[in-house]
CSV table of C-alpha atoms and ligand atoms in Angstrom, one decimal:
chain,number,residue,atom,x,y,z
A,1,MET,CA,-59.4,-98.5,-30.1
A,2,LYS,CA,-59.6,-96.4,-27.0
A,3,ILE,CA,-56.4,-96.0,-25.0
A,4,ASN,CA,-57.0,-95.9,-21.2
A,5,TYR,CA,-54.7,-93.4,-19.5
A,6,ASN,CA,-54.2,-93.2,-15.8
A,7,PHE,CA,-55.7,-89.9,-14.6
A,8,ALA,CA,-52.8,-87.4,-14.8
A,9,PHE,CA,-50.7,-90.0,-16.7
A,10,PHE,CA,-49.0,-91.5,-13.6
A,11,ASP,CA,-49.9,-94.6,-11.6
A,12,GLU,CA,-50.8,-93.7,-8.0
A,13,GLY,CA,-47.5,-95.2,-6.7
A,14,SER,CA,-45.5,-92.7,-8.7
A,15,LYS,CA,-47.6,-89.8,-7.4
A,16,ARG,CA,-47.3,-91.0,-3.8
A,17,GLU,CA,-43.5,-91.0,-4.0
A,18,ILE,CA,-43.4,-87.5,-5.6
A,19,ARG,CA,-45.9,-86.3,-3.0
A,20,ARG,CA,-43.9,-87.5,0.0
A,21,ALA,CA,-40.8,-85.8,-1.5
A,22,THR,CA,-42.7,-82.6,-2.1
A,23,LEU,CA,-44.0,-82.3,1.5
A,24,LYS,CA,-40.4,-82.7,2.8
A,25,ALA,CA,-39.2,-80.1,0.2
A,26,ILE,CA,-41.8,-77.6,1.5
A,27,ALA,CA,-40.6,-78.3,5.1
A,28,ILE,CA,-36.9,-77.6,4.2
A,29,PRO,CA,-37.0,-74.6,1.9
A,30,GLY,CA,-34.3,-74.6,-0.7
A,31,TYR,CA,-33.1,-78.1,0.1
A,32,GLN,CA,-33.0,-80.5,-2.9
A,33,VAL,CA,-35.0,-83.7,-2.1
A,34,PRO,CA,-34.1,-86.7,-4.3
A,35,PHE,CA,-36.9,-88.6,-6.0
A,36,ALA,CA,-37.2,-91.5,-8.4
A,37,SER,CA,-37.8,-89.5,-11.6
A,38,ARG,CA,-40.0,-91.3,-14.1
A,39,GLU,CA,-39.7,-91.6,-17.9
A,40,MET,CA,-42.0,-89.1,-19.6
A,41,PRO,CA,-43.3,-89.0,-23.1
A,42,ILE,CA,-41.5,-85.6,-23.7
A,43,ALA,CA,-37.8,-85.1,-24.2
A,44,ARG,CA,-35.7,-84.6,-21.1
A,45,GLY,CA,-34.6,-81.1,-20.6
A,46,TRP,CA,-38.0,-79.9,-21.7
A,47,GLY,CA,-39.6,-79.9,-18.4
A,48,THR,CA,-40.0,-83.5,-17.2
A,49,GLY,CA,-39.2,-82.5,-13.6
A,50,GLY,CA,-41.8,-79.7,-13.7
A,51,LEU,CA,-44.3,-81.9,-15.5
A,52,GLN,CA,-44.0,-84.7,-12.9
A,53,LEU,CA,-44.7,-82.2,-10.2
A,54,THR,CA,-47.7,-80.8,-12.0
A,55,LEU,CA,-49.1,-84.3,-12.6
A,56,SER,CA,-48.7,-85.2,-8.9
A,57,LEU,CA,-50.6,-82.1,-8.0
A,58,ILE,CA,-53.3,-81.7,-10.5
A,59,GLY,CA,-57.0,-82.6,-10.0
A,60,LYS,CA,-60.2,-82.2,-11.9
A,61,GLU,CA,-61.0,-78.7,-10.4
A,62,ASP,CA,-57.6,-77.2,-11.4
A,63,VAL,CA,-57.0,-74.6,-14.1
A,64,LEU,CA,-53.5,-74.9,-15.6
A,65,LYS,CA,-51.3,-72.3,-17.3
A,66,VAL,CA,-48.1,-73.4,-19.0
A,67,ILE,CA,-45.5,-70.9,-20.2
A,68,ASP,CA,-42.1,-71.4,-21.8
A,69,GLN,CA,-39.7,-68.5,-21.8
A,70,GLY,CA,-42.6,-66.1,-21.5
A,71,SER,CA,-44.8,-67.7,-24.1
A,72,ASP,CA,-47.9,-69.8,-23.7
A,73,GLU,CA,-47.8,-70.9,-27.4
A,74,SER,CA,-44.2,-72.3,-27.8
A,75,VAL,CA,-44.0,-75.9,-29.0
A,76,ASN,CA,-42.8,-77.0,-25.6
A,77,ALA,CA,-45.7,-75.3,-23.7
A,78,VAL,CA,-48.2,-76.6,-26.2
A,79,ASN,CA,-46.9,-80.2,-25.9
A,80,ILE,CA,-47.1,-80.1,-22.1
A,81,LYS,CA,-50.6,-78.7,-22.2
A,82,LYS,CA,-51.7,-81.4,-24.7
A,83,LEU,CA,-50.4,-84.2,-22.4
A,84,VAL,CA,-52.0,-82.8,-19.3
A,85,LYS,CA,-55.3,-82.1,-21.1
A,86,ALA,CA,-55.4,-85.5,-22.7
A,87,THR,CA,-54.9,-87.3,-19.4
A,88,THR,CA,-57.0,-85.1,-17.1
A,89,GLY,CA,-59.5,-83.2,-19.2
A,90,ILE,CA,-58.9,-80.1,-17.1
A,91,THR,CA,-59.2,-76.4,-18.2
A,92,ILE,CA,-56.2,-74.6,-19.6
A,93,THR,CA,-55.8,-70.9,-19.4
A,94,GLY,CA,-53.4,-68.2,-20.6
A,95,ILE,CA,-54.4,-65.8,-17.8
A,96,THR,CA,-52.2,-66.0,-14.7
A,97,THR,CA,-54.9,-64.9,-12.3
A,98,GLU,CA,-57.3,-67.6,-13.4
A,99,ALA,CA,-54.7,-70.4,-13.0
A,100,THR,CA,-54.5,-72.6,-9.9
A,101,ILE,CA,-51.2,-74.2,-11.1
A,102,ILE,CA,-48.7,-72.4,-13.3
A,103,GLN,CA,-46.0,-74.4,-14.9
A,104,SER,CA,-43.2,-72.3,-16.3
A,105,ARG,CA,-39.7,-72.6,-17.8
A,106,HIS,CA,-37.4,-69.6,-17.5
A,107,ARG,CA,-39.8,-67.0,-16.3
A,108,ILE,CA,-42.0,-66.0,-13.3
A,109,PRO,CA,-45.1,-64.3,-14.7
A,110,GLU,CA,-45.4,-60.4,-14.6
A,111,THR,CA,-48.8,-60.6,-12.9
A,112,PRO,CA,-48.1,-61.0,-9.2
A,113,LEU,CA,-48.9,-64.5,-7.9
A,114,LYS,CA,-51.7,-65.0,-5.4
A,115,GLU,CA,-52.2,-67.0,-2.2
A,116,GLY,CA,-53.2,-70.5,-2.9
A,117,GLN,CA,-51.6,-70.6,-6.4
A,118,ILE,CA,-48.7,-73.0,-7.1
A,119,LEU,CA,-45.9,-72.0,-9.4
A,120,VAL,CA,-44.0,-75.1,-10.8
A,121,LEU,CA,-40.6,-74.2,-12.3
A,122,GLN,CA,-38.8,-76.5,-14.6
A,123,VAL,CA,-35.1,-76.9,-13.7
A,124,PRO,CA,-32.4,-78.3,-15.9
A,125,LEU,CA,-29.5,-77.9,-13.4
A,126,PRO,CA,-30.7,-77.9,-9.8
A,127,GLU,CA,-27.2,-77.8,-8.1
A,128,PRO,CA,-26.0,-74.2,-7.7
A,129,LEU,CA,-22.5,-75.5,-6.6
A,130,ARG,CA,-22.0,-77.8,-9.6
A,131,TYR,CA,-20.2,-75.0,-11.5
A,132,TYR,CA,-17.1,-75.5,-9.4
A,133,GLU,CA,-17.8,-78.9,-7.8
A,134,PRO,CA,-18.5,-81.8,-10.1
A,135,SER,CA,-19.1,-84.5,-7.4
A,136,GLU,CA,-22.6,-84.9,-6.1
A,137,TYR,CA,-21.2,-86.4,-2.9
A,138,GLU,CA,-19.1,-83.3,-2.3
A,139,THR,CA,-21.9,-80.8,-3.1
A,140,LYS,CA,-24.2,-82.6,-0.7
A,141,LYS,CA,-21.4,-82.3,1.9
A,142,LEU,CA,-21.0,-78.6,1.2
A,143,HIS,CA,-24.8,-78.0,1.7
A,144,ALA,CA,-24.7,-80.1,4.9
A,145,GLU,CA,-21.9,-77.9,6.3
A,146,LYS,CA,-23.4,-74.6,4.9
A,147,GLU,CA,-20.0,-74.2,3.2
A,148,TYR,CA,-20.8,-71.7,0.5
A,149,SER,CA,-17.5,-69.8,0.1
A,150,GLY,CA,-17.1,-71.4,-3.4
A,151,ALA,CA,-20.4,-69.8,-4.5
A,152,TRP,CA,-19.2,-66.4,-3.3
A,153,LEU,CA,-15.8,-66.9,-4.9
A,154,MET,CA,-17.4,-67.7,-8.2
A,155,LEU,CA,-19.3,-64.4,-8.2
A,156,PHE,CA,-16.2,-62.5,-7.0
A,157,GLU,CA,-14.2,-63.9,-9.9
A,158,GLN,CA,-16.9,-62.8,-12.4
A,159,ILE,CA,-16.7,-59.2,-11.0
A,160,MET,CA,-12.9,-59.3,-11.3
A,161,ASN,CA,-13.1,-60.6,-14.9
A,162,TYR,CA,-16.0,-58.8,-16.3
A,163,GLY,CA,-16.6,-55.8,-13.9
A,164,HIS,CA,-20.0,-57.3,-13.0
A,165,MET,CA,-21.7,-60.5,-12.0
A,166,SER,CA,-22.1,-62.3,-15.3
A,167,THR,CA,-24.8,-64.7,-14.3
A,168,GLY,CA,-27.3,-64.0,-17.1
A,169,ALA,CA,-29.9,-66.2,-15.5
A,170,ASP,CA,-30.1,-68.7,-12.7
A,171,HIS,CA,-28.3,-66.3,-10.3
A,172,PRO,CA,-28.0,-68.2,-7.0
A,173,VAL,CA,-30.2,-67.3,-4.1
A,174,MET,CA,-30.0,-67.9,-0.3
A,175,VAL,CA,-33.3,-69.4,1.0
A,176,HIS,CA,-34.4,-68.9,4.6
A,177,ASP,CA,-30.8,-68.0,5.5
A,178,ARG,CA,-29.7,-71.7,5.1
A,179,TYR,CA,-29.5,-73.1,1.6
A,180,VAL,CA,-28.0,-71.7,-1.5
A,181,MET,CA,-30.4,-72.6,-4.3
A,182,ALA,CA,-30.6,-72.5,-8.1
A,183,PRO,CA,-33.7,-70.5,-8.9
A,184,SER,CA,-33.8,-72.2,-12.3
A,185,PRO,CA,-32.8,-70.2,-15.4
A,186,ILE,CA,-35.1,-67.2,-14.7
A,187,PRO,CA,-33.6,-63.8,-15.5
A,188,ARG,CA,-32.2,-61.9,-12.5
A,189,PHE,CA,-35.2,-59.6,-13.0
A,190,ASP,CA,-37.4,-62.4,-11.6
A,191,ASN,CA,-35.3,-63.3,-8.6
A,192,PRO,CA,-36.9,-60.7,-6.3
A,193,LYS,CA,-40.3,-62.2,-7.1
A,194,MET,CA,-39.3,-65.2,-5.1
A,195,ASN,CA,-38.8,-63.3,-1.9
A,196,CYS,CA,-41.9,-63.5,0.3
A,197,ALA,CA,-44.0,-64.5,-2.7
A,198,LYS,CA,-47.7,-65.2,-1.9
A,199,ALA,CA,-47.7,-68.4,-3.9
A,200,LEU,CA,-46.0,-71.7,-3.2
A,201,ILE,CA,-43.0,-72.3,-5.6
A,202,LEU,CA,-42.1,-75.8,-6.4
A,203,LEU,CA,-39.0,-76.6,-8.6
A,204,GLY,CA,-38.5,-79.9,-10.3
A,205,ALA,CA,-35.4,-81.4,-12.1
A,206,GLY,CA,-36.2,-84.6,-14.0
A,207,ARG,CA,-32.8,-85.6,-15.3
A,208,GLU,CA,-31.1,-84.8,-11.9
A,209,LYS,CA,-34.1,-86.3,-10.0
A,210,LYS,CA,-34.5,-83.5,-7.5
A,211,ILE,CA,-37.5,-81.6,-6.1
A,212,TYR,CA,-37.2,-78.4,-4.0
A,213,ALA,CA,-39.4,-75.7,-2.8
A,214,VAL,CA,-39.9,-72.1,-1.7
A,215,PRO,CA,-43.0,-71.8,0.5
A,216,PRO,CA,-44.9,-68.6,0.5
A,217,TYR,CA,-43.6,-65.7,2.7
A,218,THR,CA,-40.1,-67.1,2.7
A,219,ARG,CA,-37.0,-65.0,2.7
A,220,VAL,CA,-35.1,-65.4,-0.6
A,221,ARG,CA,-32.0,-63.3,-1.1
A,222,SER,CA,-29.9,-63.1,-4.3
A,223,LEU,CA,-26.2,-63.7,-3.5
A,224,ASP,CA,-24.2,-60.5,-3.6
A,225,PHE,CA,-21.6,-58.4,-1.8
A,226,GLU,CA,-22.0,-55.4,0.5
A,227,ASP,CA,-19.9,-53.3,-1.9
A,228,PHE,CA,-21.2,-55.0,-5.0
A,229,LEU,CA,-25.0,-55.4,-4.8
A,230,PHE,CA,-27.1,-57.7,-6.8
A,231,GLU,CA,-28.7,-55.9,-9.8
A,232,ALA,CA,-31.5,-57.1,-12.0
A,233,GLU,CA,-31.5,-56.4,-15.7
A,234,SER,CA,-32.6,-52.8,-16.1
A,235,PHE,CA,-35.1,-51.6,-18.7
A,236,GLN,CA,-35.2,-48.1,-17.5
A,237,GLY,CA,-36.5,-45.6,-20.0
A,238,LYS,CA,-37.8,-48.5,-22.2
A,239,SER,CA,-41.3,-49.7,-22.7
A,240,CYS,CA,-43.2,-52.4,-24.7
A,241,ARG,CA,-43.9,-51.3,-28.2
A,242,GLN,CA,-47.2,-53.2,-28.2
A,243,CYS,CA,-48.8,-52.5,-24.9
A,244,GLY,CA,-46.7,-49.7,-23.5
A,245,ALA,CA,-45.8,-51.6,-20.3
A,246,THR,CA,-42.8,-50.4,-18.2
A,247,GLY,CA,-41.1,-52.1,-15.3
A,248,VAL,CA,-41.5,-55.5,-16.9
A,249,TYR,CA,-38.9,-57.9,-18.5
A,250,LEU,CA,-38.6,-56.8,-22.1
A,251,ASP,CA,-37.2,-58.6,-25.2
A,252,GLU,CA,-35.0,-56.5,-27.5
A,253,ILE,CA,-36.0,-57.0,-31.1
A,254,LEU,CA,-34.2,-55.7,-34.2
A,255,ASP,CA,-36.4,-54.4,-36.9
A,256,ASP,CA,-34.7,-55.7,-40.1
A,257,ALA,CA,-36.5,-53.2,-42.3
A,258,THR,CA,-35.6,-50.0,-40.4
A,259,GLY,CA,-32.5,-51.3,-38.6
A,260,LYS,CA,-33.9,-49.9,-35.3
A,261,THR,CA,-34.3,-51.9,-32.1
A,262,PHE,CA,-37.5,-51.9,-30.2
A,263,TYR,CA,-38.8,-53.7,-27.1
A,264,GLN,CA,-41.7,-55.8,-26.2
A,265,CYS,CA,-43.0,-57.8,-23.2
A,266,ASN,CA,-41.3,-61.2,-22.9
A,267,ASP,CA,-44.5,-62.4,-21.0
A,268,THR,CA,-46.8,-62.6,-24.0
A,269,GLY,CA,-49.9,-63.6,-22.0
A,270,PHE,CA,-49.4,-60.4,-19.9
A,271,CYS,CA,-49.0,-58.3,-23.0
A,272,MET,CA,-52.1,-59.8,-24.7
A,273,GLN,CA,-54.2,-59.1,-21.6
A,274,ARG,CA,-53.1,-55.5,-21.6
A,275,LEU,CA,-53.8,-55.1,-25.3
A,276,ASN,CA,-57.3,-56.6,-24.7
A,277,GLY,CA,-57.8,-54.0,-22.0
A,278,LYS,CA,-58.2,-56.5,-19.2
A,279,PRO,CA,-56.7,-56.0,-15.7
A,280,CYS,CA,-53.6,-58.2,-15.2
B,1,MET,CA,-69.7,-93.8,-2.1
B,2,ALA,CA,-66.3,-95.3,-1.4
B,3,LEU,CA,-63.1,-93.2,-1.2
B,4,ASP,CA,-61.8,-92.6,-4.7
B,5,LEU,CA,-58.2,-93.5,-4.5
B,6,VAL,CA,-57.3,-91.1,-7.4
B,7,HIS,CA,-59.4,-88.0,-7.0
B,8,ASP,CA,-60.2,-88.0,-3.3
B,9,LEU,CA,-56.6,-88.6,-2.4
B,10,GLN,CA,-55.5,-85.9,-4.8
B,11,ARG,CA,-57.9,-83.4,-3.1
B,12,ALA,CA,-56.6,-84.4,0.3
B,13,TYR,CA,-53.0,-84.1,-0.9
B,14,ARG,CA,-53.6,-80.5,-2.1
B,15,LYS,CA,-55.1,-79.6,1.3
B,16,THR,CA,-52.0,-81.1,3.0
B,17,VAL,CA,-49.8,-79.1,0.6
B,18,ASP,CA,-51.7,-75.9,1.5
B,19,SER,CA,-51.4,-76.6,5.2
B,20,MET,CA,-47.7,-77.6,5.0
B,21,SER,CA,-46.8,-74.5,3.0
B,22,ARG,CA,-48.8,-72.2,5.3
B,23,PRO,CA,-48.4,-73.3,8.9
B,24,GLY,CA,-51.4,-72.4,10.9
B,25,LEU,CA,-53.8,-72.6,7.9
B,26,ILE,CA,-56.3,-75.2,8.9
B,27,THR,CA,-57.8,-77.1,6.0
B,28,ASN,CA,-60.5,-79.8,6.1
B,29,ILE,CA,-60.8,-83.2,4.5
B,30,LYS,CA,-64.2,-84.2,5.8
B,31,ALA,CA,-65.5,-84.7,2.3
B,32,GLN,CA,-62.9,-87.4,1.7
B,33,ALA,CA,-62.9,-88.8,5.2
B,34,ASP,CA,-66.7,-89.4,5.2
B,35,LYS,CA,-66.2,-91.8,2.3
B,36,VAL,CA,-63.8,-94.1,4.2
B,37,ASP,CA,-65.7,-97.3,4.8
B,38,LEU,CA,-63.0,-99.2,6.7
B,39,GLU,CA,-63.1,-99.6,10.5
B,40,ILE,CA,-59.4,-99.3,11.5
B,41,GLY,CA,-59.8,-97.8,14.9
B,42,CYS,CA,-58.4,-94.3,14.1
B,43,PHE,CA,-59.9,-91.1,12.7
B,44,LYS,CA,-61.1,-91.5,9.2
B,45,SER,CA,-59.0,-88.4,8.3
B,46,THR,CA,-56.0,-90.4,9.5
B,47,VAL,CA,-56.9,-93.2,7.2
B,48,VAL,CA,-57.1,-90.8,4.3
B,49,LEU,CA,-53.6,-89.5,5.1
B,50,VAL,CA,-52.3,-93.0,5.4
B,51,GLN,CA,-53.8,-94.0,2.0
B,52,MET,CA,-52.3,-90.8,0.5
B,53,LEU,CA,-48.8,-91.4,1.8
B,54,PHE,CA,-48.1,-95.0,2.6
B,55,ASP,CA,-46.9,-97.9,0.4
B,56,THR,CA,-44.3,-100.6,0.4
B,57,GLU,CA,-41.5,-98.0,0.5
B,58,VAL,CA,-42.7,-96.5,3.8
B,59,THR,CA,-42.2,-97.6,7.4
B,60,PHE,CA,-44.4,-96.6,10.3
B,61,LYS,CA,-45.0,-96.9,14.0
B,62,VAL,CA,-48.4,-96.7,15.7
B,63,VAL,CA,-48.7,-95.2,19.2
B,64,SER,CA,-52.0,-96.5,20.5
B,65,LYS,CA,-53.5,-98.8,23.1
B,66,ARG,CA,-54.4,-101.1,20.2
B,67,GLU,CA,-51.0,-100.8,18.5
B,68,ALA,CA,-50.7,-104.4,17.3
B,69,GLU,CA,-54.2,-104.6,15.8
B,70,ILE,CA,-54.1,-101.2,14.0
B,71,THR,CA,-50.5,-101.8,12.8
B,72,LYS,CA,-51.7,-105.1,11.2
B,73,LEU,CA,-54.7,-103.4,9.5
B,74,LEU,CA,-52.6,-100.5,8.1
B,75,ASN,CA,-50.0,-103.0,6.8
B,76,GLN,CA,-52.7,-105.0,5.1
B,77,LEU,CA,-54.2,-101.8,3.7
B,78,THR,CA,-51.0,-100.1,2.3
B,79,TYR,CA,-48.2,-102.8,2.5
B,80,ALA,CA,-46.2,-100.2,4.5
B,81,LYS,CA,-44.0,-102.0,7.1
B,82,ALA,CA,-44.0,-101.5,10.8
B,83,ALA,CA,-40.8,-100.1,12.4
B,84,GLU,CA,-39.5,-98.8,15.7
B,85,ALA,CA,-40.3,-95.1,16.4
B,86,GLN,CA,-36.6,-94.2,16.1
B,87,THR,CA,-36.4,-95.2,12.4
B,88,ALA,CA,-40.0,-95.0,11.2
B,89,ASP,CA,-40.8,-92.6,8.3
B,90,PHE,CA,-44.2,-91.9,9.9
B,91,ILE,CA,-45.3,-92.1,13.5
B,92,LEU,CA,-49.1,-92.2,14.1
B,93,VAL,CA,-50.1,-90.9,17.6
B,94,LEU,CA,-53.7,-91.9,17.8
B,95,ARG,CA,-56.3,-90.4,20.1
B,96,ASP,CA,-56.1,-93.3,22.6
B,97,ALA,CA,-52.3,-93.0,22.8
B,98,GLY,CA,-52.4,-91.9,26.4
B,99,PRO,CA,-51.1,-88.7,28.0
B,100,PHE,CA,-47.4,-89.4,27.1
B,101,GLY,CA,-47.9,-90.8,23.7
B,102,LEU,CA,-47.0,-87.7,21.7
B,103,GLU,CA,-44.1,-86.8,24.1
B,104,LYS,CA,-42.6,-90.3,23.6
B,105,ALA,CA,-43.0,-90.0,19.9
B,106,LEU,CA,-41.3,-86.7,19.8
B,107,ILE,CA,-38.4,-87.9,21.8
B,108,ALA,CA,-37.9,-91.0,19.7
B,109,ALA,CA,-38.6,-89.5,16.2
B,110,CYS,CA,-35.7,-89.4,13.7
B,111,PRO,CA,-34.7,-85.8,12.7
B,112,GLY,CA,-32.6,-86.9,9.7
B,113,ASP,CA,-29.0,-85.9,9.4
B,114,LEU,CA,-27.1,-82.9,7.8
B,115,THR,CA,-26.6,-84.7,4.5
B,116,ASP,CA,-30.1,-86.1,4.3
B,117,PRO,CA,-32.4,-83.9,6.4
B,118,HIS,CA,-35.4,-85.2,4.4
B,119,LYS,CA,-34.9,-88.7,5.8
B,120,SER,CA,-36.7,-87.6,8.9
B,121,SER,CA,-39.9,-88.5,10.6
B,122,THR,CA,-43.4,-87.1,10.0
B,123,ILE,CA,-45.7,-87.4,13.1
B,124,ILE,CA,-49.4,-87.7,12.4
B,125,VAL,CA,-51.3,-86.7,15.6
B,126,GLU,CA,-54.9,-87.2,16.4
B,127,ALA,CA,-55.8,-84.1,18.5
B,128,ASP,CA,-59.1,-83.5,20.4
B,129,ALA,CA,-59.7,-80.3,18.5
B,130,LEU,CA,-57.8,-77.8,16.3
B,131,SER,CA,-58.6,-74.1,15.9
B,132,ASN,CA,-57.1,-70.7,15.2
B,133,GLU,CA,-57.8,-69.4,18.7
B,134,ARG,CA,-54.9,-67.3,20.1
B,135,ASP,CA,-53.2,-69.9,22.2
B,136,LEU,CA,-49.9,-70.4,20.3
B,137,ALA,CA,-48.3,-67.9,18.0
B,138,LEU,CA,-46.5,-69.2,14.9
B,139,ALA,CA,-43.7,-67.6,12.9
B,140,GLY,CA,-41.4,-68.7,10.1
B,141,PRO,CA,-41.6,-69.6,6.4
B,142,GLY,CA,-45.2,-69.7,5.0
B,143,ILE,CA,-46.5,-67.3,7.6
B,144,ASP,CA,-47.2,-63.7,6.5
B,145,ALA,CA,-47.6,-61.5,9.5
B,146,GLU,CA,-48.8,-63.8,12.2
B,147,SER,CA,-50.7,-67.1,12.7
B,148,HIS,CA,-52.3,-68.4,15.8
B,149,ILE,CA,-53.4,-71.9,16.7
B,150,LYS,CA,-54.9,-73.9,19.5
B,151,VAL,CA,-54.3,-77.6,19.6
B,152,GLN,CA,-56.2,-79.5,22.2
B,153,THR,CA,-54.0,-82.5,23.1
B,154,THR,CA,-52.0,-83.7,26.0
B,155,GLY,CA,-48.4,-83.4,27.0
B,156,ASN,CA,-45.6,-80.8,26.6
B,157,TRP,CA,-45.3,-81.2,22.9
B,158,VAL,CA,-44.3,-77.6,22.2
B,159,GLY,CA,-41.2,-77.8,24.3
B,160,LEU,CA,-40.2,-81.3,23.1
B,161,ARG,CA,-40.8,-80.4,19.5
B,162,ALA,CA,-38.6,-77.3,19.8
B,163,GLU,CA,-35.8,-79.4,21.3
B,164,LYS,CA,-36.1,-82.0,18.5
B,165,ASN,CA,-36.0,-79.2,15.9
B,166,SER,CA,-33.2,-77.1,17.6
B,167,GLU,CA,-30.6,-78.0,15.0
B,168,TYR,CA,-32.2,-76.9,11.8
B,169,PRO,CA,-32.2,-78.3,9.0
B,170,LEU,CA,-32.5,-81.4,11.2
B,171,GLY,CA,-36.1,-81.8,12.4
B,172,ILE,CA,-39.5,-83.4,12.1
B,173,GLU,CA,-42.8,-82.5,10.7
B,174,ILE,CA,-46.1,-82.7,12.5
B,175,ILE,CA,-49.5,-83.2,10.8
B,176,PHE,CA,-52.4,-82.7,13.3
B,177,THR,CA,-55.9,-83.9,12.6
B,178,ASP,CA,-59.0,-84.0,14.7
B,179,SER,CA,-62.5,-85.6,14.8
B,180,ASP,CA,-63.9,-82.9,12.5
B,181,HIS,CA,-61.2,-84.0,9.9
B,182,ASN,CA,-59.3,-80.7,10.1
B,183,LEU,CA,-55.7,-80.6,9.1
B,184,LEU,CA,-52.9,-78.5,10.6
B,185,CYS,CA,-49.3,-78.9,9.6
B,186,ILE,CA,-46.2,-77.7,11.5
B,187,PRO,CA,-43.0,-78.1,9.5
B,188,ARG,CA,-39.6,-77.9,11.3
B,189,THR,CA,-39.1,-74.3,10.2
B,190,THR,CA,-42.0,-73.0,12.3
B,191,GLN,CA,-41.3,-71.2,15.6
B,192,ILE,CA,-43.9,-71.6,18.2
B,193,VAL,CA,-44.4,-69.1,21.1
B,194,LYS,CA,-47.0,-69.6,23.8
B,195,GLN,CA,-49.2,-66.5,24.0
B,196,VAL,CA,-49.3,-64.8,27.3
B,197,VAL,CA,-52.9,-64.2,28.3
B,198,GLY,CA,-53.7,-60.9,29.8
C,1,ZN,ZN1,-46.4,-55.6,-23.8
């Protein structure tokens, strides 16, 4: 028996609703637009928000790349690729420059994004103020009033307690000097890639039913203090053991046999391409 | 060949996304518009946009000499409901709207509120012609160094639009189309400055 899927899984009504929300999100950078998130055949928290955005965008001519925490081959990335492939028949790639749409969880690729590309980021917690304000009604009000002293206070307390800003990932950003936004759990290393990026960045939160966007060439600033500047993770003096790359986000790996630590690219697609001698 | 409601609308949507995220970038949906076989009384590119965005959850207002007739046809086509310009999600300013059609739409359009700035109007405007001639200079998100446009239409839309969008994040979006089925989007974040010739 042949199962007839809708192209890109969704019925056209679902796509229309996401498309209307997305256009408003692009028009109001960093503002979270509510949408009627659909049930998806993958577990929530594994990218249903990002997947819904991808399915609302994708067409027969697209080439899709999916990465999960830097890897194209994780179970999550593979499941998403399978679903999109089964319902669209489109081409999947591991190479960032070949992709028209890149869906990612927890990383922005090392290869700089191009004009015309769309980066879709999966978001578990879209509300950057939730850490100190549990009520959705109240956080909406704080965004409306541009009342962000709580976000600054949170960072200040981290500096007082730990001597540094302890946001491992998802360090809040200010978008177009108006909205404080959760960049999704990307490492701080990736935050500057959002500033004046050449590609459109769309962010989707399935469980929390929010879509937001950073258009290309838009000012995105990581929150910090004049006398305590934002700092990305530093990999100074370190390089990838496999491809030799420097100035990229590296994973620290402990060699059980020798007891030594070594480093390798977190973005495995990027590393592979360098190993194969191809330009990234 | 009839308009494919899945694939043609997807292609038109992506062009709209490109134009909305890069104000001043003129895209073209002629390939899709040429397949529209309905006679509604507006540009075929407008029909494509309507089919892409309208359904029962949407309200709209038509500004045209043939408002009643076209409103009825669009309602039958999409099940979207007619509303007053002050509350409509979309306002369609058609080519026969008259010299003050766009001005009236801009004055009436809903800019949302501070809590829900997305609950604001999008105005779809049928212009005589769209180009990247150096008439108006654009700045803002989505624009690299500079972007120039020329919109052939009537009325003081630049000034009225600036007034409507003066309290960001409140504001409205404009999607221009023309008889060649070009698309040009101006989100609320775009600053428009008239180029001084000379
Ligand atoms: Zn490497």
